[in-house]
Coordinates of C-alpha atoms and ligand atoms in Angstrom, one line a residue:
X1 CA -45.8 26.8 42.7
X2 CA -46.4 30.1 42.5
X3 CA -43.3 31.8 44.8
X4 CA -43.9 35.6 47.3
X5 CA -41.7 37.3 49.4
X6 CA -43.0 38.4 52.4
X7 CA -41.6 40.3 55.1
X8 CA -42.8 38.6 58.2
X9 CA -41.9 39.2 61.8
X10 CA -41.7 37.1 65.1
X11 CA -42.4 38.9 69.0
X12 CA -40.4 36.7 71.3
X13 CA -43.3 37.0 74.0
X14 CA -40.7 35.7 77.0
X15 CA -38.3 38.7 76.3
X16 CA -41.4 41.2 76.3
X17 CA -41.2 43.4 79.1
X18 CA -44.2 45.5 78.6
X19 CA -42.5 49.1 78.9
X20 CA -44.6 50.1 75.8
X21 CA -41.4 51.9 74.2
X22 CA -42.0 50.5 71.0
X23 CA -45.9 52.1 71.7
X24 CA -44.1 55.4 72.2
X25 CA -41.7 55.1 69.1
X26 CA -44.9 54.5 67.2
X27 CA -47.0 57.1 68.1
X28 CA -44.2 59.8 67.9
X29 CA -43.4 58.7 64.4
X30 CA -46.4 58.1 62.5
X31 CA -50.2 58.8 65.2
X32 CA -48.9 62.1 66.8
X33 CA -52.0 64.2 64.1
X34 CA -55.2 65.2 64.3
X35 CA -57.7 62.3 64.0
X36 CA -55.3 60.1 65.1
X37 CA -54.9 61.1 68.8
X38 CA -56.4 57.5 69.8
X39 CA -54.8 55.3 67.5
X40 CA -52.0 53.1 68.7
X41 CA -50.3 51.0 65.3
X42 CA -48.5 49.3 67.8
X43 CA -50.2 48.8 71.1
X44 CA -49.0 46.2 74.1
X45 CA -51.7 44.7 76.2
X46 CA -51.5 42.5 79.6
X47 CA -52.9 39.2 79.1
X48 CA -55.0 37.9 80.3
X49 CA -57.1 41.1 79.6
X50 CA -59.2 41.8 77.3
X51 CA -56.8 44.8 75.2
X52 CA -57.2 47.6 72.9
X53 CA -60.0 48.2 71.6
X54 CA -61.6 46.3 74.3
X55 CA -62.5 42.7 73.8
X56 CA -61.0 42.9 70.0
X57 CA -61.1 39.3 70.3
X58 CA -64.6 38.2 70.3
X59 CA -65.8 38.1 67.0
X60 CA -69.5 37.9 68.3
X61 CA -69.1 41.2 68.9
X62 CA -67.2 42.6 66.0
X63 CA -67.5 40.0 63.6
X64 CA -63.9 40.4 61.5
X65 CA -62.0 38.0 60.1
X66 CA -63.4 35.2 57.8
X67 CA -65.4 32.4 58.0
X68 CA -66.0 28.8 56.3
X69 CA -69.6 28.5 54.4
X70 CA -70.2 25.4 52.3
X71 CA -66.3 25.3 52.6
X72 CA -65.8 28.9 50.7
X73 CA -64.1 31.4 53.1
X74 CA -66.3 34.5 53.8
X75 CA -66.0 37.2 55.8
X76 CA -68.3 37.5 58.5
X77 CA -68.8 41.3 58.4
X78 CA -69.9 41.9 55.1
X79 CA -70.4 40.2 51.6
X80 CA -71.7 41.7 47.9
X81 CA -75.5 42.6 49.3
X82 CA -74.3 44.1 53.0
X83 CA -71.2 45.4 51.5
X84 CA -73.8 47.9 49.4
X85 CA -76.0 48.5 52.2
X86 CA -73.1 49.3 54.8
X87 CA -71.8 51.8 53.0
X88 CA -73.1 54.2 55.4
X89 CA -73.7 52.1 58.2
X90 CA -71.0 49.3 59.7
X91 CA -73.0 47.9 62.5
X92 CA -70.2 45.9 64.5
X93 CA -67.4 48.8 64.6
X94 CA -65.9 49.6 67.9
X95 CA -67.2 52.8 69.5
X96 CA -64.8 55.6 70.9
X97 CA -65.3 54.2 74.3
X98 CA -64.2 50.6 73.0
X99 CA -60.9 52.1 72.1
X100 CA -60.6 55.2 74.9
X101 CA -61.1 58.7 74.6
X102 CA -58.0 60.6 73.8
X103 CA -57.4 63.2 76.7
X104 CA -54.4 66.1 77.2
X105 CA -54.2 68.2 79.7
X106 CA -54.8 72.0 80.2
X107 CA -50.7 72.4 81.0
X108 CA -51.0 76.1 80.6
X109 CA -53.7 76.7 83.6
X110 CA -49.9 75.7 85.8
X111 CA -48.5 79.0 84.4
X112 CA -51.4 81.3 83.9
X113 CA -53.9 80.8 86.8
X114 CA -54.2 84.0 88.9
X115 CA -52.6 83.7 92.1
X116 CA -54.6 82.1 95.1
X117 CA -54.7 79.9 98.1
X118 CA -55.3 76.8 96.4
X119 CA -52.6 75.1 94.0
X120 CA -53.6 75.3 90.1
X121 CA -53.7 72.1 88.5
X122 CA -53.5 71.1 85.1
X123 CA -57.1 69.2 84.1
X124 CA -57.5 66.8 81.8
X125 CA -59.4 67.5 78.4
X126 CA -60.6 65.8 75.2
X127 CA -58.7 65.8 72.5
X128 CA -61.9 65.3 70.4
X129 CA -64.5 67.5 71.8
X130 CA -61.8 70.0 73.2
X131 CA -64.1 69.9 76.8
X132 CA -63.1 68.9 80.3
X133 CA -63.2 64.9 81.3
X134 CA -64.2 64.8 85.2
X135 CA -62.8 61.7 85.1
X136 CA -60.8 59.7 83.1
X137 CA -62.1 56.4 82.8
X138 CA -60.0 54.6 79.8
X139 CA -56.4 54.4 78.6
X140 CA -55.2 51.8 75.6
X141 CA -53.0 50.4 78.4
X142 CA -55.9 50.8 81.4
X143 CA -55.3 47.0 82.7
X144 CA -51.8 47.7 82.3
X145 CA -50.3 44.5 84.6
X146 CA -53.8 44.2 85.5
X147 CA -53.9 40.4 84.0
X148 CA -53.8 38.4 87.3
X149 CA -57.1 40.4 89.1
X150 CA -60.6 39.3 88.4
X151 CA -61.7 42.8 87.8
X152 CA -59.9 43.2 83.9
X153 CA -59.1 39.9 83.3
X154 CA -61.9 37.9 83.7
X155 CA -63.6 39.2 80.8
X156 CA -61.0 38.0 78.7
X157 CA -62.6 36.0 75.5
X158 CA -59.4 33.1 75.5
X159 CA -61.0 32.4 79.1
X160 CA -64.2 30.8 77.8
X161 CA -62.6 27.2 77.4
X162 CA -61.7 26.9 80.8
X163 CA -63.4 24.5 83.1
X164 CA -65.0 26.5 86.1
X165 CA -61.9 25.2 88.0
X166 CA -59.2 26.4 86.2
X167 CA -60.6 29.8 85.8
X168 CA -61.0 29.7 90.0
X169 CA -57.5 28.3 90.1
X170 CA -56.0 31.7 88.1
X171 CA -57.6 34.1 90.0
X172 CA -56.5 32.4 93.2
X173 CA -54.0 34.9 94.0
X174 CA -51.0 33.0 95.0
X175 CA -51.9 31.6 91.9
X176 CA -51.5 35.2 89.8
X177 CA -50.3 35.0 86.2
X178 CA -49.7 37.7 83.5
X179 CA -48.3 38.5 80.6
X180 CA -47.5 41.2 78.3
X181 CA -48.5 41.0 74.3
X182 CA -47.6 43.5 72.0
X183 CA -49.1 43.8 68.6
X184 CA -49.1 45.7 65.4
X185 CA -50.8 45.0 62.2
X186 CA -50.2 41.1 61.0
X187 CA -49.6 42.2 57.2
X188 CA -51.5 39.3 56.6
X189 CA -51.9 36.6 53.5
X190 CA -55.6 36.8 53.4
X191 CA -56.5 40.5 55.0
X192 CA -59.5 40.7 56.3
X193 CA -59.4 44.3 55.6
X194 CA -58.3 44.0 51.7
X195 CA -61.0 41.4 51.7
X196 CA -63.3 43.7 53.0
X197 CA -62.5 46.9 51.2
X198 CA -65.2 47.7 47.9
X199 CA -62.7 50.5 47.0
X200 CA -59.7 48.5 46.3
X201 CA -57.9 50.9 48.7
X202 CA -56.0 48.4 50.7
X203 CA -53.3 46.2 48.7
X204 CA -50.3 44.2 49.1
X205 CA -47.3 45.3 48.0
X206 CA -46.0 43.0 45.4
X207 CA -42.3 42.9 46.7
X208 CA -42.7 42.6 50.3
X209 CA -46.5 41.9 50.7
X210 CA -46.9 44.9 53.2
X211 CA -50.3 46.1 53.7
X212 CA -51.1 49.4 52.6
X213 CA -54.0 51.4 52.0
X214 CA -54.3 54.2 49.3
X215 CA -55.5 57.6 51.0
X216 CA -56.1 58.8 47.2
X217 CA -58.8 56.2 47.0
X218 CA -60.0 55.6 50.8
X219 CA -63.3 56.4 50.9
X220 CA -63.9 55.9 54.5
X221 CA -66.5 53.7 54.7
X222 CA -64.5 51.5 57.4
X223 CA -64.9 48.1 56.0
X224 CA -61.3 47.6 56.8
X225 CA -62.2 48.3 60.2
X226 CA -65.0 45.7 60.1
X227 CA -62.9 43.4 58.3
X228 CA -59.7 43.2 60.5
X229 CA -60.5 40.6 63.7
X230 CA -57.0 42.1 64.9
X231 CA -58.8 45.7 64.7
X232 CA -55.5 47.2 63.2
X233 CA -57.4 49.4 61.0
X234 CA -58.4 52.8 61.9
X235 CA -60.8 55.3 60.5
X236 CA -59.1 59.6 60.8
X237 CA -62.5 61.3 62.0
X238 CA -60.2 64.2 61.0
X239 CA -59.4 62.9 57.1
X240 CA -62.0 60.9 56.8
X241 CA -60.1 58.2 55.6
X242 CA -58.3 54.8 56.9
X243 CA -55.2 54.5 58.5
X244 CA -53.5 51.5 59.6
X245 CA -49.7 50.4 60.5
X246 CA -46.8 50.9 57.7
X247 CA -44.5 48.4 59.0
X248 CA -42.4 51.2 58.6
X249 CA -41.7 50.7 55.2
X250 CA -40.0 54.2 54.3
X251 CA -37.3 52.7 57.2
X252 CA -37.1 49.4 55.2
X253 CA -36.2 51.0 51.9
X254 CA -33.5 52.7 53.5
X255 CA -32.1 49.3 55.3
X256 CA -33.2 50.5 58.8
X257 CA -35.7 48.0 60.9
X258 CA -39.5 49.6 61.8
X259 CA -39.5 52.1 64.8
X260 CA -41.2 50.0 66.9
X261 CA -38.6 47.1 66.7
X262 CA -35.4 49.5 66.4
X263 CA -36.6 50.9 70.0
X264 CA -38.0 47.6 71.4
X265 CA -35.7 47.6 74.7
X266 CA -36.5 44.0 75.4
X267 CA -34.9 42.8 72.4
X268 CA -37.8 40.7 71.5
X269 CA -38.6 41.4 67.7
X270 CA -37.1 39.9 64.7
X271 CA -38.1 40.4 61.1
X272 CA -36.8 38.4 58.1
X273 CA -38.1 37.4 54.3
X274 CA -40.5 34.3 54.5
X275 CA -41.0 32.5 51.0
X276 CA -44.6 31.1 50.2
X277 CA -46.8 29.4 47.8
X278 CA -49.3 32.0 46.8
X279 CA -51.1 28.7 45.0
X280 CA -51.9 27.5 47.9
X281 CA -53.3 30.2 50.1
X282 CA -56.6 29.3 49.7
X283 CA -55.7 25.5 50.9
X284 CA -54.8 26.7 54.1
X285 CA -57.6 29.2 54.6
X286 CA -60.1 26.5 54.2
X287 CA -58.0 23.7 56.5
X288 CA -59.9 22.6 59.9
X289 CA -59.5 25.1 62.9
X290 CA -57.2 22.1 64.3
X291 CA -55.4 22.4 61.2
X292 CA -54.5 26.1 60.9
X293 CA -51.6 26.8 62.1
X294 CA -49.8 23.6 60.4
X295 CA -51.4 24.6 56.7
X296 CA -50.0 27.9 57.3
X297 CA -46.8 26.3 57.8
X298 CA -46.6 24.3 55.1
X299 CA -47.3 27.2 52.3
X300 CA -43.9 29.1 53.9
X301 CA -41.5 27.4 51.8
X302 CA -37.6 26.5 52.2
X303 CA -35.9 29.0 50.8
X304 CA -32.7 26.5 50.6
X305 CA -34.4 24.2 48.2
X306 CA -33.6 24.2 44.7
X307 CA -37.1 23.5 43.4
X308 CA -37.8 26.5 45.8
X309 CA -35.4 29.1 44.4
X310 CA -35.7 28.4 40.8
X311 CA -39.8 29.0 41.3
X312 CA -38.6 32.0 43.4
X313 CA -36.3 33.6 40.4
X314 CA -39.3 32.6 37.9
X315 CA -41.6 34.2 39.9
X316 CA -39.5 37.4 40.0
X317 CA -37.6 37.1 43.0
X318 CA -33.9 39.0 43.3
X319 CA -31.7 36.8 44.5
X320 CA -30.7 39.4 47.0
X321 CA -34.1 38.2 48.2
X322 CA -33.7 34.9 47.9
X323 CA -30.5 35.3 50.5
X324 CA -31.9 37.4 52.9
X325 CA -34.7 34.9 53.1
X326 CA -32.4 32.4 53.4
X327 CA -30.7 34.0 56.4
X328 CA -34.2 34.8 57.5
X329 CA -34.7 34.0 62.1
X330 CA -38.5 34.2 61.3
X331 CA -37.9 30.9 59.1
X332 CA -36.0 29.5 61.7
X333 CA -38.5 30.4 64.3
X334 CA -41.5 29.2 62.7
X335 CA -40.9 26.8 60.1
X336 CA -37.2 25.1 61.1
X337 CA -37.7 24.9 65.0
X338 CA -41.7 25.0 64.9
X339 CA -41.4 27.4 67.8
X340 CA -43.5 30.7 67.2
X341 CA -47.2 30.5 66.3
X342 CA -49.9 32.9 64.7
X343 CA -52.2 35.0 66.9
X344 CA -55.7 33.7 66.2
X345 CA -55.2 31.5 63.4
X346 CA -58.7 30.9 63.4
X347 CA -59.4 34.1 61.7
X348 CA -58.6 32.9 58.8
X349 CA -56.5 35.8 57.9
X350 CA -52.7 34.1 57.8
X351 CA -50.9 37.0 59.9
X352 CA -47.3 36.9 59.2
X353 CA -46.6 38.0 62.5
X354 CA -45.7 35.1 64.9
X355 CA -45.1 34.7 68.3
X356 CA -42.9 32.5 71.1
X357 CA -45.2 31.6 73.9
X358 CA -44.3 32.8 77.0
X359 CA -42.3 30.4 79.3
X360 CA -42.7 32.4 82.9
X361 CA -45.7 30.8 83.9
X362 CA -44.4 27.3 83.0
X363 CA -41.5 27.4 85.1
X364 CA -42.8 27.4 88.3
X365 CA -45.3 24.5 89.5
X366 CA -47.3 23.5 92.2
X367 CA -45.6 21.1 94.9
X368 CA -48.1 20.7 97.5
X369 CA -50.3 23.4 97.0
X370 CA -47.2 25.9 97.0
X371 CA -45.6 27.0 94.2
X372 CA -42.2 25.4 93.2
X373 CA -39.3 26.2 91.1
X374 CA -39.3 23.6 88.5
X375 CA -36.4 21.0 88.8
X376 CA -36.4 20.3 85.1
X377 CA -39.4 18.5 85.1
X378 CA -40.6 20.1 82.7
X379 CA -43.4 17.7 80.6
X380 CA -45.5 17.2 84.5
X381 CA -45.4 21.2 85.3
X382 CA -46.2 22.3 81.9
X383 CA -49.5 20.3 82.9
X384 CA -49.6 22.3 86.4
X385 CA -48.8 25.6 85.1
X386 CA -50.3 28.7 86.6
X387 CA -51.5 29.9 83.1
X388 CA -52.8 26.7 81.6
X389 CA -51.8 25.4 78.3
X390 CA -55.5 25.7 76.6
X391 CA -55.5 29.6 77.2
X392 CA -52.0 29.8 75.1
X393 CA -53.8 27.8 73.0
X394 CA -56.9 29.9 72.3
X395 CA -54.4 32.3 71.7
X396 CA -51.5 31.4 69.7
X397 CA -53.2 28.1 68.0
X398 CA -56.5 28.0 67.2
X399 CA -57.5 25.7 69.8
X400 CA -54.6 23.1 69.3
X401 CA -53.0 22.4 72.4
X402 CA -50.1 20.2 71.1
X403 CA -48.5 23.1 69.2
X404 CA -47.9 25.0 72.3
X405 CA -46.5 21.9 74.1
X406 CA -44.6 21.8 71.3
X407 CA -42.8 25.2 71.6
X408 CA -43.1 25.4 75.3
X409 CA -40.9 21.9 75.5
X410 CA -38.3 23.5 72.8
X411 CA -37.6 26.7 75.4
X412 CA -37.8 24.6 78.0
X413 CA -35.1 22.2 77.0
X414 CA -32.8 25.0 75.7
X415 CA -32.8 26.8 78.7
X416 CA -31.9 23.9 80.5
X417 CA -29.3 22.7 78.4
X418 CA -27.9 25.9 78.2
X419 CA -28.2 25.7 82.2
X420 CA -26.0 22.6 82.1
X421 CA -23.4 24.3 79.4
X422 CA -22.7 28.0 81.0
X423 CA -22.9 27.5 84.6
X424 CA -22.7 23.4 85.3
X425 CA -25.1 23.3 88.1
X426 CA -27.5 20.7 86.5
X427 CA -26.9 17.4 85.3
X428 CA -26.1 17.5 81.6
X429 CA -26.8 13.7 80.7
X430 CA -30.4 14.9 82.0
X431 CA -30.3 18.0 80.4
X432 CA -29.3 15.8 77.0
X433 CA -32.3 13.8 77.4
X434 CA -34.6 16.7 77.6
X435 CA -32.8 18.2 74.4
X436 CA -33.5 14.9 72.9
X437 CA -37.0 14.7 74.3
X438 CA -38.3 17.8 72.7
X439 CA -36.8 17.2 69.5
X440 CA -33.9 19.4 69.6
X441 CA -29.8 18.6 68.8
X442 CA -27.2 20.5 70.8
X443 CA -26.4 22.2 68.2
X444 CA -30.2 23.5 67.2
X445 CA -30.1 24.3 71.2
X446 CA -26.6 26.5 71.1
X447 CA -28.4 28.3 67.8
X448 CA -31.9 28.7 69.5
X449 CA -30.3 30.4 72.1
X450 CA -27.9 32.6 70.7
X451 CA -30.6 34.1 68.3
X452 CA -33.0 34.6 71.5
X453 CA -29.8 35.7 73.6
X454 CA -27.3 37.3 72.0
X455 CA -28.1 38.1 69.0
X456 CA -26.9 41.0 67.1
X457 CA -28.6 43.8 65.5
X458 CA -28.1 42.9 62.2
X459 CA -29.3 39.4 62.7
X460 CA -32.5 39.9 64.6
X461 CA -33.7 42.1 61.5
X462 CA -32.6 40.7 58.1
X463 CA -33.4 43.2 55.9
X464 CA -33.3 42.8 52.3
X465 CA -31.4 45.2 49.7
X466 CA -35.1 47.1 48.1
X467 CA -35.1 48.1 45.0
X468 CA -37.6 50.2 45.1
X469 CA -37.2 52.6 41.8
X470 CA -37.5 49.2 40.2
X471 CA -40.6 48.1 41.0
X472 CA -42.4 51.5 39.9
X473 CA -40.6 51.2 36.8
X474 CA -41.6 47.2 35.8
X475 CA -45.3 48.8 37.3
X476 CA -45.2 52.0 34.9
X477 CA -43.6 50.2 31.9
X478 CA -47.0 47.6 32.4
X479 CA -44.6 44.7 32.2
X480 CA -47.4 42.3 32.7
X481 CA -45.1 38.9 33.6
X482 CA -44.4 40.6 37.2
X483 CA -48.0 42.0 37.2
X484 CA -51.2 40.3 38.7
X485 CA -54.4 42.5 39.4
X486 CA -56.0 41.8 42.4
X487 CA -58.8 38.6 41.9
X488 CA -61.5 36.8 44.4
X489 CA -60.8 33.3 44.6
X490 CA -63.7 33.2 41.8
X491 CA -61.7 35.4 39.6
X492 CA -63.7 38.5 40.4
X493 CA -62.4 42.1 41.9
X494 CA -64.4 43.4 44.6
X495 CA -65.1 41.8 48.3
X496 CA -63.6 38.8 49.0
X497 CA -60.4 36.6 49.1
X498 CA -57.7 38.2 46.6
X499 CA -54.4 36.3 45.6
X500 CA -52.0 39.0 46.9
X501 CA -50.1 40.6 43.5
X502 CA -46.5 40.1 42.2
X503 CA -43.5 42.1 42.5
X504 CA -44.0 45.2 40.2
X505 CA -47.6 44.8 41.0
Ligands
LIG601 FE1 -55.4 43.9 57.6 FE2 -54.4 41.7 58.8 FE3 -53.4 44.1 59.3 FE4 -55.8 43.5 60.1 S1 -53.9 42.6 60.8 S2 -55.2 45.4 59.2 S3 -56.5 42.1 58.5 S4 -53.3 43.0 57.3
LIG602 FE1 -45.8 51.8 63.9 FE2 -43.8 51.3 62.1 FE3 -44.3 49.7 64.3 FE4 -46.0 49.7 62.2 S1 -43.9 49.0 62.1 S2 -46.5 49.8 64.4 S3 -45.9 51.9 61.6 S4 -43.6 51.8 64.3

């Protein structure tokens, strides 16, 4: 056993109300430059849609993220041969109008225009070029609560495993369905975009396993774009190098929560210390699509077992660490009450960014062709539900439908026991069964819903105490037990899977 820390998040999708506030905190803070006008770290999309850049999702078009071949993972982009004769060329990156182009407008033509008969007005230009757009056909957010019409959200890639009926069923439009998803970079176990990188610019951090890339030795040749399937890397046409989210880490050092979660308005984010076998990463890369998610949850480890800790301390792990893991809601989320999920598991990537299906759709159900509130029967409407369970599941599972039943039944049963509890105006020996039904205790159900509730600040993010000076010390001083160079899963440096390196690393 080979013990990590990892700081990992979870988005509580339910609680997301898509006012893009954390979008704004995001770009004030660290995409408010020159080559990074149409960046957005942390973006929030309306799903069904097909996001930012657009269709990011369908790896037949951008081919990120890895693959199996004769049971090795590879990536799809690129491997030794392509990676030396893409240097100059990445065929599957997204263009400008993929993403958008940035725009501003000419505010001072308001103040300055010569006086007239006709109102000035203040038109928009590029931010790249610098010339006038006559009109302005793209935005990051363009579908913005556009995921219930045909015209944006048909296109959507989760989509394509519907039967012809269910797709005509959600676009029916008493039938209308959205929701909001926000994202950032995954600081995943396996990044495609490390993976992908020849430069070695893009690491792990050995304490917290953020992923970082090196402007000293970017060399903009935008495998990282190629190589993320979450397209969370970005090439500065004004650098010339990569740029990609931070989680903030300056803020962490200091004890303060990323930008993006500290303004999130909706209370939906939590981050917390996950402990994992770093042995057995490449087990779970290589499980069965079907499989995914569940061997990604069993190499995030208890951090209350003994076994666990003392391979933890051996492995260099404070046990400041060790606590704040231990008080960690993303364990609780993901591991204890098997209620948040990966986005696109399938990739191959492990993101360490999870999220709790959203429940709205599920609640209401169709009674005769009209749509009902649910009465608590939850198992027959999570069958009827306006946004059916295998689109969650092409989302949030890699295909397996059980794992969002799974979650969807936990919130479900909470909210009605909670129902039952606080205001008394449903039975509570049914609500009990439901509880009991889904695999939940009241007290698991009182603690599920004061952490998506109530929860205080310093409890939704768990921060641990860094120690920052230390690491570049144990680094400098070339104390090799907390070392571990970046290796292939052939021992090799270069493309390909790398075992993500120890503290001090
Ligand atoms: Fe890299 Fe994963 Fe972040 Fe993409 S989402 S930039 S692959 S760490
Ligand atoms: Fe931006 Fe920080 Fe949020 Fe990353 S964690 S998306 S850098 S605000």
């Amino acid at each position: 056993m080979d013990v990590r820390a990892q700081m990992s998040m979870v988005f509580h999708m339910d609680k997301c109300l898509g006012c893009h506030t954390c979008s704004i905190a995001c770009k004030n803070i660290c995409t408010d430059r020159k080559g990074a006008e149409y960046m957005w770290w942390n973006n929030v999309e309306t799903k069904p849609g097909t996001g930012y850049p657009t269709l990011w999702e369908d790896q037949d078009k951008y081919h990120g993220g890895w693959t199996l071949k004769n049971g090795q993972p590879r990536l799809r982009a690129t491997d030794k041969v392509r990676g030396f004769t893409n240097i100059f060329f990445q065929p599957y990156l997204p263009q400008l109008d993929d993403y958008y182009e940035p725009w501003t407008y000419r505010y001072e033509d308001l103040f300055d225009s010569p006086e007239g008969d006709d109102q000035p007005i203040a038109r928009p230009v590029s931010m790249v070029t610098g010339q006038n757009i006559d009109t302005i056909e793209a935005g990051p957010n363009w579908d913005d609560d556009m995921g219930g019409t045909p015209v944006y959200a048909e296109n959507d890639p989760n989509l394509r495993g519907l039967s012809p009926q269910e797709r005509e069923e959600l676009f029916e439009f008493q039938r209308l369905a959205f929701f909001y998803l926000p994202r950032i970079c995954n600081h995943c176990l396996n990044p495609g975009c490390v993976g992908a990188c020849p430069a070695g610019a893009i690491y792990k951090r050995g304490e917290d396993g953020i992923v970082l890339i090196s402007q000293d030795k970017c060399r903009g040749w935008r495998f990282c774009v190629s190589g993320c399937p979450y397209k969370k890397a970005y090439y500065n046409w004004n650098t010339g190098k990569s740029e990609k989210c931070i989680l903030c880490y300056p803020r962490l050092e200091s004890g303060q929560p990323p930008a993006c979660f500290h303004s999130c308005v909706g209370r939906i984010r939590y981050l917390g210390v996950v402990l994992y076998d770093a042995d057995r990463i490449e087990e779970a890369i290589k499980a069965p699509q079907g499989d995914l998610v569940e061997a990604q949850r069993r190499i995030i480890l208890d951090p209350h077992d003994p076994q666990v800790i003392a391979a933890a301390r051996a492995s260099g792990v404070p046990d400041d660490w060790i606590d704040s893991a231990q008080r960690s809601p993303v364990y609780r989320f993901v591991k204890k009450w098997r209620m948040a999920l990966p986005l696109h598991a399938e990739f191959r990537t492990l993101p360490m960014l999870f999220y709790v299906p959203p429940m709205l759709p599920v609640i209401a159900k169709i009674e005769g062709g009209t749509y009902e509130v649910s009465d608590g029967d939850i198992f027959g409407s999570l069958e009827q539900m306006r946004l059916p369970v295998r689109y969650l599941a092409s989302l949030l599972s890699a295909g397996n439908e059980e794992l969002v039943r799974e979650s969807m039944r936990k919130q479900y049963a909470v909210r009605f026991y909670m129902r039952a509890v606080k205001v008394g105006d449903v039975d509570k020996g049914r609500a009990e069964q439901i509880l009991k039904a889904a695999g939940l205790t009241a007290e698991e159900a009182q603690e599920i819903f004061y952490l998506s509730s109530l929860v205080m600040y310093n409890e939704r993010f768990v921060i641990p105490p860094y120690s920052r000076e230390y690491n570049i010390e144990v680094a400098e001083l070339g104390d090799v037990g907390h070392r571990t160079a970046p290796q292939t899963h052939k021992g090799e440096t270069g493309i390909g899977f790398r075992k993500p390196a120890r503290r001090g690393a």
